[in-house]
PDB file of C-alpha atoms in Angstrom:
ATOM      1  CA  MET M   1     -19.127  23.644 -15.959  1.00  0.00           C
ATOM      2  CA  ASN M   2     -21.767  24.924 -13.594  1.00  0.00           C
ATOM      3  CA  CYS M   3     -20.473  27.770 -11.467  1.00  0.00           C
ATOM      4  CA  PRO M   4     -20.859  31.502 -11.051  1.00  0.00           C
ATOM      5  CA  GLU M   5     -19.019  33.705 -13.549  1.00  0.00           C
ATOM      6  CA  HIS M   6     -16.496  34.693 -10.923  1.00  0.00           C
ATOM      7  CA  ILE M   7     -15.654  32.570  -7.962  1.00  0.00           C
ATOM      8  CA  ASN M   8     -12.827  33.266  -5.534  1.00  0.00           C
ATOM      9  CA  ILE M   9     -12.553  30.613  -2.872  1.00  0.00           C
ATOM     10  CA  PRO M  10      -9.482  30.284  -0.659  1.00  0.00           C
ATOM     11  CA  LEU M  11      -8.259  26.691  -0.925  1.00  0.00           C
ATOM     12  CA  HIS M  12      -4.854  25.024  -0.920  1.00  0.00           C
ATOM     13  CA  HIS M  13      -4.132  25.753  -4.587  1.00  0.00           C
ATOM     14  CA  THR M  14      -1.608  23.053  -5.566  1.00  0.00           C
ATOM     15  CA  ALA M  15      -3.265  20.128  -3.796  1.00  0.00           C
ATOM     16  CA  THR M  16      -6.752  21.129  -4.953  1.00  0.00           C
ATOM     17  CA  ARG M  17      -5.568  21.478  -8.554  1.00  0.00           C
ATOM     18  CA  GLU M  18      -3.951  18.020  -8.440  1.00  0.00           C
ATOM     19  CA  LEU M  19      -7.058  16.510  -6.850  1.00  0.00           C
ATOM     20  CA  CYS M  20      -9.329  17.967  -9.535  1.00  0.00           C
ATOM     21  CA  ALA M  21      -6.940  16.843 -12.287  1.00  0.00           C
ATOM     22  CA  ILE M  22      -7.032  13.259 -10.994  1.00  0.00           C
ATOM     23  CA  LEU M  23     -10.835  13.179 -10.843  1.00  0.00           C
ATOM     24  CA  LEU M  24     -11.240  14.824 -14.247  1.00  0.00           C
ATOM     25  CA  ASP M  25      -8.733  12.421 -15.824  1.00  0.00           C
ATOM     26  CA  ASN M  26     -10.518   9.458 -14.244  1.00  0.00           C
ATOM     27  CA  SER M  27     -13.902  10.726 -15.466  1.00  0.00           C
ATOM     28  CA  LEU M  28     -12.615  11.185 -19.014  1.00  0.00           C
ATOM     29  CA  LYS M  29     -10.834   7.830 -19.030  1.00  0.00           C
ATOM     30  CA  HIS M  30     -13.927   5.887 -17.966  1.00  0.00           C
ATOM     31  CA  SER M  31     -16.592   7.689 -19.996  1.00  0.00           C
ATOM     32  CA  PRO M  32     -17.863   6.495 -23.353  1.00  0.00           C
ATOM     33  CA  LYS M  33     -16.222   8.200 -26.326  1.00  0.00           C
ATOM     34  CA  ASN M  34     -17.733  11.564 -27.284  1.00  0.00           C
ATOM     35  CA  SER M  35     -19.619  11.851 -24.006  1.00  0.00           C
ATOM     36  CA  VAL M  36     -19.538  14.940 -21.816  1.00  0.00           C
ATOM     37  CA  VAL M  37     -17.999  15.141 -18.358  1.00  0.00           C
ATOM     38  CA  LYS M  38     -19.831  17.674 -16.222  1.00  0.00           C
ATOM     39  CA  ILE M  39     -18.262  19.541 -13.326  1.00  0.00           C
ATOM     40  CA  CYS M  40     -20.616  21.171 -10.858  1.00  0.00           C
ATOM     41  CA  ILE M  41     -19.143  23.537  -8.266  1.00  0.00           C
ATOM     42  CA  ILE M  42     -21.244  24.469  -5.251  1.00  0.00           C
ATOM     43  CA  PRO M  43     -19.678  26.982  -2.848  1.00  0.00           C
ATOM     44  CA  SER M  44     -21.013  27.678   0.626  1.00  0.00           C
ATOM     45  CA  LYS M  45     -19.746  29.711   3.572  1.00  0.00           C
ATOM     46  CA  GLN M  46     -17.761  26.836   5.075  1.00  0.00           C
ATOM     47  CA  ASN M  47     -16.866  24.563   2.171  1.00  0.00           C
ATOM     48  CA  ILE M  48     -16.888  23.961  -1.530  1.00  0.00           C
ATOM     49  CA  THR M  49     -18.430  20.869  -3.078  1.00  0.00           C
ATOM     50  CA  ILE M  50     -17.357  19.727  -6.521  1.00  0.00           C
ATOM     51  CA  HIS M  51     -19.155  16.986  -8.458  1.00  0.00           C
ATOM     52  CA  PHE M  52     -17.452  15.226 -11.388  1.00  0.00           C
ATOM     53  CA  ILE M  53     -20.260  13.599 -13.377  1.00  0.00           C
ATOM     54  CA  ASN M  54     -19.605  11.215 -16.255  1.00  0.00           C
ATOM     55  CA  ASP M  55     -21.595   8.782 -18.367  1.00  0.00           C
ATOM     56  CA  GLY M  56     -19.568   5.744 -17.316  1.00  0.00           C
ATOM     57  CA  THR M  57     -20.746   3.262 -14.726  1.00  0.00           C
ATOM     58  CA  ILE M  58     -19.085   1.255 -11.978  1.00  0.00           C
ATOM     59  CA  SER M  59     -20.331  -2.214 -11.101  1.00  0.00           C
ATOM     60  CA  GLN M  60     -21.640  -2.831  -7.597  1.00  0.00           C
ATOM     61  CA  GLN M  61     -18.828  -5.383  -7.100  1.00  0.00           C
ATOM     62  CA  THR M  62     -16.188  -2.788  -8.037  1.00  0.00           C
ATOM     63  CA  LEU M  63     -17.638   0.208  -6.188  1.00  0.00           C
ATOM     64  CA  PRO M  64     -16.346  -0.653  -2.669  1.00  0.00           C
ATOM     65  CA  HIS M  65     -12.788  -1.010  -4.014  1.00  0.00           C
ATOM     66  CA  VAL M  66     -12.279   2.130  -6.126  1.00  0.00           C
ATOM     67  CA  PHE M  67     -10.169   3.883  -3.468  1.00  0.00           C
ATOM     68  CA  GLU M  68      -7.910   0.854  -2.846  1.00  0.00           C
ATOM     69  CA  ARG M  69      -4.313   1.158  -4.031  1.00  0.00           C
ATOM     70  CA  PHE M  70      -3.514  -0.764  -7.223  1.00  0.00           C
ATOM     71  CA  PHE M  71      -7.166  -1.719  -7.764  1.00  0.00           C
ATOM     72  CA  ARG M  72      -8.269  -1.319 -11.364  1.00  0.00           C
ATOM     73  CA  GLY M  73     -11.872  -1.988 -12.258  1.00  0.00           C
ATOM     74  CA  ASN M  74     -11.142  -2.038 -15.973  1.00  0.00           C
ATOM     75  CA  GLN M  75      -7.918  -3.749 -16.986  1.00  0.00           C
ATOM     76  CA  ARG M  76      -8.171  -2.388 -20.552  1.00  0.00           C
ATOM     77  CA  THR M  77      -7.472   1.209 -19.566  1.00  0.00           C
ATOM     78  CA  LYS M  78      -3.981   2.498 -18.869  1.00  0.00           C
ATOM     79  CA  GLY M  79      -2.969   3.143 -15.315  1.00  0.00           C
ATOM     80  CA  TYR M  80      -1.664   1.615 -12.122  1.00  0.00           C
ATOM     81  CA  GLY M  81      -4.665   1.967  -9.831  1.00  0.00           C
ATOM     82  CA  LEU M  82      -3.134   4.848  -7.887  1.00  0.00           C
ATOM     83  CA  GLY M  83      -5.156   7.882  -9.020  1.00  0.00           C
ATOM     84  CA  LEU M  84      -8.260   7.458  -6.895  1.00  0.00           C
ATOM     85  CA  PRO M  85      -6.352   6.379  -3.758  1.00  0.00           C
ATOM     86  CA  LEU M  86      -4.196   9.498  -4.156  1.00  0.00           C
ATOM     87  CA  ALA M  87      -7.344  11.597  -4.620  1.00  0.00           C
ATOM     88  CA  GLU M  88      -8.718  10.159  -1.384  1.00  0.00           C
ATOM     89  CA  GLN M  89      -5.469  10.887   0.489  1.00  0.00           C
ATOM     90  CA  LEU M  90      -5.302  14.453  -0.857  1.00  0.00           C
ATOM     91  CA  THR M  91      -8.930  15.062   0.087  1.00  0.00           C
ATOM     92  CA  LYS M  92      -8.369  13.825   3.639  1.00  0.00           C
ATOM     93  CA  ALA M  93      -5.123  15.823   3.949  1.00  0.00           C
ATOM     94  CA  LEU M  94      -7.093  18.934   3.000  1.00  0.00           C
ATOM     95  CA  GLY M  95      -9.667  18.148   5.700  1.00  0.00           C
ATOM     96  CA  GLY M  96     -12.315  17.176   3.172  1.00  0.00           C
ATOM     97  CA  GLN M  97     -14.441  14.225   2.152  1.00  0.00           C
ATOM     98  CA  ILE M  98     -14.677  12.241  -1.066  1.00  0.00           C
ATOM     99  CA  SER M  99     -17.413   9.882  -2.211  1.00  0.00           C
ATOM    100  CA  VAL M 100     -18.590   8.079  -5.307  1.00  0.00           C
ATOM    101  CA  SER M 101     -22.041   7.043  -6.462  1.00  0.00           C
ATOM    102  CA  THR M 102     -23.091   5.256  -9.604  1.00  0.00           C
ATOM    103  CA  SER M 103     -26.285   4.436 -11.452  1.00  0.00           C
ATOM    104  CA  LYS M 104     -27.049   2.659 -14.699  1.00  0.00           C
ATOM    105  CA  ASN M 105     -26.372   5.908 -16.608  1.00  0.00           C
ATOM    106  CA  SER M 106     -23.647   7.796 -14.752  1.00  0.00           C
ATOM    107  CA  THR M 107     -21.004   7.965 -12.072  1.00  0.00           C
ATOM    108  CA  ILE M 108     -20.488  10.921  -9.750  1.00  0.00           C
ATOM    109  CA  PHE M 109     -17.342  11.590  -7.743  1.00  0.00           C
ATOM    110  CA  THR M 110     -17.952  14.256  -5.115  1.00  0.00           C
ATOM    111  CA  ILE M 111     -15.384  16.128  -3.076  1.00  0.00           C
ATOM    112  CA  SER M 112     -16.161  18.557  -0.299  1.00  0.00           C
ATOM    113  CA  LEU M 113     -13.317  20.785   0.898  1.00  0.00           C
ATOM    114  CA  PRO M 114     -13.235  23.310   3.718  1.00  0.00           C
ATOM    115  CA  ILE M 115     -12.610  26.921   2.782  1.00  0.00           C
ATOM    116  CA  LEU M 116      -9.443  28.282   4.380  1.00  0.00           C
TER     117      LEU M 116
END
């Protein structure tokens, strides 16, 4: 995890914790076995940006649909296709933004939340 030793940022605690848990679970679920999920936290005066970086990839056909309810890009993994749509709703409810990018080697989910 890349962050300062001590970081105290006023955010909506419960919703932010749930949001991070969803994105971490998704990153772990869709990464190759024994790979590392990296979390990079970047605070600023007005917001906090958190990147969840994993070694899995998302196809270009799947990418536009990852935040759709009940959509599952990989039918072999457990789930109902509700985690990422919930993450998007939580992010918007907190006044933030969520995005995803993918390359041939990794996928990055990024959330940016305003500091209270």
